[in-house]
Amino acid sequence: MTTTPHQRILIVDDNPSIHDDFRKILSPPESSAGLDAMEDALFGPTKPRASRESYELDSAGGGQEALEKVVQSMQNDRRYALAFVDMRMPPGWDGLETIEKLWQVDSDIQMVICTAYSDYSWEEINARFGAADRLLILKKPYDTIEVCQLASALTKKWHLARHAHLKLNQLKGMVSEQTQQLEITNQKLLLEVQQHRAAEDRYRLAETGANDGLWDWDLANGKIYYSTRWKTMLGFADDQIGDSPDEWFERIHPDERAVIEQVREDHFVGKSDQFRAECRILHRDGQYRWMLVRGVAQYDDSGRALRAAGSFTDITERKMAEDQLRFEAMHDSLTGLANRVKLSDRIGDALCRLKRNSEDRFAVMFLDLDRFKVINDSLGHLVGDKFLIEIARRLAGFIRAGDTLSRSSRDDVARIGGDEFVLLIQDVQHESDVLHVAARLHTALSKPFMIDDHEICTGVSIGVAIAHEHYGSVTDILRDADTALYQAKGGGRNCTRIFDPEMHEKAMTQWRTETELRQAIERNQLVLHYQPVMAADGTLAAMEALVRWQHPTRGLLNPASFIPIAEESELIVRLGRWVLRTACRQLHEWLRLFPRHNGLPVTVNMASKQFALPTFVDEIVRMLGETGLPARSLRLEITETVAMRDAHATMQTLLRLHTLGILIDVDDFGTGYSSLSYLHRMPVNSLKIDRSFVGSMADDNVSRSIVQAIIVLAHSLGVSVIAEGVEKPEILHLTSAMGCDFYQGYFLSRPMDAADATRFLETARPNNRNVQQSAERLSKPNAA
């Protein structure tokens, strides 16, 4: 059987013997032709013979060579149907990167990843390539039948896809032709519709004209004929209006009279094709009506206007609708206050005045209601909306009543979203003026609100930017006021902060760090260091994983310089997953290298946002499966604050982790608030005494007493104790004398990178009782 040009298979592997194996499996036996001839001689040529599939096999020793072959196959129109790609091919691209490169050249190649390792989970591969039916995984060692089946099925699938693609192109051509014909027909129909619409417009104009007030002006004698409808539109009977031009022009609103007379005169001297203007005309009831005035003049041979005629159309409702639309575009729909657009206009005007006169200073105040989310969540959004409306009323009244806000108007109070309000403060002479206004605001908004029988009290955080002539745009001053608000909220809420340049620099530094940290996670710039947890006899009880950032320009960064920013920006969840996965893989490798450390656990700190995820326990299970680490070898650290934030939810999560065999430590114990009614029921294995107490024990009797109390409390609960921050021999002696179980600190060992930690483990003595001994104490947790 002759190989067709399209049954080409590419084998990508850095091991030549793998290529030989594939050729043995996929190449037809050399004796097959002779066997066929013998069968014909013995049984005759009429006997049906099973088809033997054959392939054209091509080899590449790495990803770069494979890419060159695929490019060449595209140029020669001899494309590969299938590629078997090894996952690990040092030192070049790995399997996934090779597949990405090949698909960039030929996206139709069917791919089979060949691997014996769990380098990537199927979820990670799906996340990287998306769900696709052109990618399969073949686990080593290979099964001959499985390889043959994959080769047969995937090359046939590739052929069918190519055939379907050709058919689809044919159908597209047919559809295109039909579409062109439909487009021609549609154009004809559109022309007919336009003609009908033109006729309807002419009819509608005539109908509207019949309802307009008509006028006819004889310029020679200066008299105007006003139709009955013209007079009725202004509330007069037919005999109540004369024929003087004053009947018309004296009733025009003073603000528009000069404009209308100029438009009229321009038309009468031939400067315009028609007389057309909008103006307000006084009605008999004393109110003004908006009128659209239209007219055309008739000229003599010398170009002098002899006569003019036209109409009045009442457009009052249209003008009111336009005013309403303008109002809605510039104001908040819930409170009626100015919105961000209107506020920006007002601030822009104030900036222009400031640039003309440096004494004409103003300030922008950002207000954020404290605990509004609690009000909204507990009492409902309807009450929350009513509360915002009342806040708006109080702020508007505050502006009107302010003796230092004499030039302010209602539009100087804006709601820009949620529970955020902005005030534009005019006539600011000194910083003390702004602080005085802020103090009055705090007082005004601290008074209780009665909403649907609910008494609601709230505070407000205020950020202020005082304008100066160096501000280039509205955006700049709003940004600085918002930055000051952020500082006010961070300062304990219900307080005021005035912007200074250091705030902006701090905000920019945080933004840059957040951006670089996001890139660091993507570019594998994070590393783990490991600090031993030791027993009093010098044996090794655990290794704690501590994240570091190998910054390309700033060097190795400790977590204090980036973890708080990660927690604020939600990056902490991604970072936490990376730390957990990396630590589990590392411990799995250490347990393979050092079997005597079989009971050694790795400790990983959990951020509050990561711990609170509904999928947290499921993710832990998945990571343990991916890394091959036993559950008993993983210790998770949560802070005392996290443990007590939602004690009931925490209890449920900890019970699930305990059931799996995962150990739990409570970190920074003694710095937060713990409820003993929950703590004694939680399946906790260890309490870590905060370093602030441990480090000052030698010189502070209070700290020494606190450490002693925590140790007694922990042991009474059946929980072991870890003292962290042991940096002096006397601290080790004191904590040991108190009965502390385990120790951690610079005196025992500083955190080490993976290589140094590996060398440390070579000589470290394993702790036979280990920190896990506390798990035996909690084999029957006290959970209610």
PDB file of N, CA and C in Angstrom, residues 409-441:
ATOM      1  N   SER A 409     -23.431  76.017  44.752  1.00  0.00           N
ATOM      2  CA  SER A 409     -24.805  75.713  44.362  1.00  0.00           C
ATOM      3  C   SER A 409     -25.037  74.217  44.544  1.00  0.00           C
ATOM      4  N   ARG A 410     -26.290  73.795  44.307  1.00  0.00           N
ATOM      5  CA  ARG A 410     -26.614  72.366  44.456  1.00  0.00           C
ATOM      6  C   ARG A 410     -25.754  71.500  43.549  1.00  0.00           C
ATOM      7  N   ASP A 411     -25.385  72.041  42.371  1.00  0.00           N
ATOM      8  CA  ASP A 411     -24.566  71.257  41.442  1.00  0.00           C
ATOM      9  C   ASP A 411     -23.125  71.108  41.902  1.00  0.00           C
ATOM     10  N   ASP A 412     -22.766  71.735  43.035  1.00  0.00           N
ATOM     11  CA  ASP A 412     -21.444  71.537  43.611  1.00  0.00           C
ATOM     12  C   ASP A 412     -21.419  70.342  44.550  1.00  0.00           C
ATOM     13  N   VAL A 413     -22.538  69.636  44.660  1.00  0.00           N
ATOM     14  CA  VAL A 413     -22.609  68.365  45.386  1.00  0.00           C
ATOM     15  C   VAL A 413     -22.912  67.286  44.361  1.00  0.00           C
ATOM     16  N   ALA A 414     -22.099  66.237  44.325  1.00  0.00           N
ATOM     17  CA  ALA A 414     -22.269  65.198  43.306  1.00  0.00           C
ATOM     18  C   ALA A 414     -22.194  63.824  43.940  1.00  0.00           C
ATOM     19  N   ARG A 415     -22.947  62.911  43.353  1.00  0.00           N
ATOM     20  CA  ARG A 415     -22.797  61.487  43.684  1.00  0.00           C
ATOM     21  C   ARG A 415     -22.167  60.827  42.468  1.00  0.00           C
ATOM     22  N   ILE A 416     -21.020  60.209  42.670  1.00  0.00           N
ATOM     23  CA  ILE A 416     -20.284  59.669  41.520  1.00  0.00           C
ATOM     24  C   ILE A 416     -20.318  58.145  41.497  1.00  0.00           C
ATOM     25  N   GLY A 417     -21.128  57.533  42.363  1.00  0.00           N
ATOM     26  CA  GLY A 417     -21.261  56.085  42.330  1.00  0.00           C
ATOM     27  C   GLY A 417     -21.329  55.490  43.721  1.00  0.00           C
ATOM     28  N   GLY A 418     -22.205  54.478  43.885  1.00  0.00           N
ATOM     29  CA  GLY A 418     -22.299  53.787  45.173  1.00  0.00           C
ATOM     30  C   GLY A 418     -22.560  54.755  46.304  1.00  0.00           C
ATOM     31  N   ASP A 419     -21.697  54.716  47.310  1.00  0.00           N
ATOM     32  CA  ASP A 419     -21.844  55.600  48.468  1.00  0.00           C
ATOM     33  C   ASP A 419     -20.771  56.686  48.463  1.00  0.00           C
ATOM     34  N   GLU A 420     -20.281  57.046  47.278  1.00  0.00           N
ATOM     35  CA  GLU A 420     -19.258  58.082  47.160  1.00  0.00           C
ATOM     36  C   GLU A 420     -19.879  59.393  46.682  1.00  0.00           C
ATOM     37  N   PHE A 421     -19.598  60.459  47.429  1.00  0.00           N
ATOM     38  CA  PHE A 421     -20.079  61.790  47.100  1.00  0.00           C
ATOM     39  C   PHE A 421     -18.878  62.730  46.999  1.00  0.00           C
ATOM     40  N   VAL A 422     -19.074  63.811  46.237  1.00  0.00           N
ATOM     41  CA  VAL A 422     -18.010  64.799  46.069  1.00  0.00           C
ATOM     42  C   VAL A 422     -18.601  66.188  46.284  1.00  0.00           C
ATOM     43  N   LEU A 423     -17.872  67.030  47.022  1.00  0.00           N
ATOM     44  CA  LEU A 423     -18.267  68.415  47.221  1.00  0.00           C
ATOM     45  C   LEU A 423     -17.212  69.325  46.605  1.00  0.00           C
ATOM     46  N   LEU A 424     -17.679  70.330  45.867  1.00  0.00           N
ATOM     47  CA  LEU A 424     -16.800  71.382  45.373  1.00  0.00           C
ATOM     48  C   LEU A 424     -16.939  72.569  46.318  1.00  0.00           C
ATOM     49  N   ILE A 425     -15.863  72.942  46.992  1.00  0.00           N
ATOM     50  CA  ILE A 425     -15.880  74.011  47.992  1.00  0.00           C
ATOM     51  C   ILE A 425     -15.231  75.254  47.383  1.00  0.00           C
ATOM     52  N   GLN A 426     -16.000  76.319  47.251  1.00  0.00           N
ATOM     53  CA  GLN A 426     -15.508  77.561  46.657  1.00  0.00           C
ATOM     54  C   GLN A 426     -14.914  78.468  47.737  1.00  0.00           C
ATOM     55  N   ASP A 427     -14.197  79.499  47.284  1.00  0.00           N
ATOM     56  CA  ASP A 427     -13.693  80.564  48.167  1.00  0.00           C
ATOM     57  C   ASP A 427     -12.837  80.028  49.312  1.00  0.00           C
ATOM     58  N   VAL A 428     -11.898  79.154  48.992  1.00  0.00           N
ATOM     59  CA  VAL A 428     -10.999  78.616  50.007  1.00  0.00           C
ATOM     60  C   VAL A 428      -9.779  79.531  50.120  1.00  0.00           C
ATOM     61  N   GLN A 429      -9.537  80.063  51.283  1.00  0.00           N
ATOM     62  CA  GLN A 429      -8.387  80.944  51.497  1.00  0.00           C
ATOM     63  C   GLN A 429      -7.248  80.211  52.201  1.00  0.00           C
ATOM     64  N   HIS A 430      -7.609  79.363  53.169  1.00  0.00           N
ATOM     65  CA  HIS A 430      -6.596  78.666  53.954  1.00  0.00           C
ATOM     66  C   HIS A 430      -7.014  77.203  54.128  1.00  0.00           C
ATOM     67  N   GLU A 431      -6.044  76.373  54.470  1.00  0.00           N
ATOM     68  CA  GLU A 431      -6.331  74.968  54.739  1.00  0.00           C
ATOM     69  C   GLU A 431      -7.316  74.823  55.886  1.00  0.00           C
ATOM     70  N   SER A 432      -7.266  75.756  56.828  1.00  0.00           N
ATOM     71  CA  SER A 432      -8.174  75.693  57.971  1.00  0.00           C
ATOM     72  C   SER A 432      -9.636  75.845  57.549  1.00  0.00           C
ATOM     73  N   ASP A 433      -9.888  76.572  56.424  1.00  0.00           N
ATOM     74  CA  ASP A 433     -11.262  76.692  55.919  1.00  0.00           C
ATOM     75  C   ASP A 433     -11.817  75.318  55.559  1.00  0.00           C
ATOM     76  N   VAL A 434     -10.981  74.514  54.901  1.00  0.00           N
ATOM     77  CA  VAL A 434     -11.407  73.179  54.483  1.00  0.00           C
ATOM     78  C   VAL A 434     -11.637  72.284  55.693  1.00  0.00           C
ATOM     79  N   LEU A 435     -10.737  72.353  56.658  1.00  0.00           N
ATOM     80  CA  LEU A 435     -10.890  71.529  57.867  1.00  0.00           C
ATOM     81  C   LEU A 435     -12.152  71.915  58.638  1.00  0.00           C
ATOM     82  N   HIS A 436     -12.471  73.205  58.620  1.00  0.00           N
ATOM     83  CA  HIS A 436     -13.698  73.665  59.284  1.00  0.00           C
ATOM     84  C   HIS A 436     -14.929  73.080  58.603  1.00  0.00           C
ATOM     85  N   VAL A 437     -14.935  73.112  57.263  1.00  0.00           N
ATOM     86  CA  VAL A 437     -16.063  72.538  56.520  1.00  0.00           C
ATOM     87  C   VAL A 437     -16.152  71.036  56.776  1.00  0.00           C
ATOM     88  N   ALA A 438     -14.996  70.350  56.779  1.00  0.00           N
ATOM     89  CA  ALA A 438     -14.984  68.901  57.014  1.00  0.00           C
ATOM     90  C   ALA A 438     -15.533  68.561  58.390  1.00  0.00           C
ATOM     91  N   ALA A 439     -15.143  69.358  59.399  1.00  0.00           N
ATOM     92  CA  ALA A 439     -15.643  69.105  60.752  1.00  0.00           C
ATOM     93  C   ALA A 439     -17.159  69.255  60.808  1.00  0.00           C
ATOM     94  N   ARG A 440     -17.693  70.286  60.123  1.00  0.00           N
ATOM     95  CA  ARG A 440     -19.143  70.462  60.099  1.00  0.00           C
ATOM     96  C   ARG A 440     -19.824  69.314  59.359  1.00  0.00           C
ATOM     97  N   LEU A 441     -19.166  68.812  58.325  1.00  0.00           N
ATOM     98  CA  LEU A 441     -19.732  67.672  57.600  1.00  0.00           C
ATOM     99  C   LEU A 441     -19.813  66.440  58.500  1.00  0.00           C
TER     100      LEU A 441
END
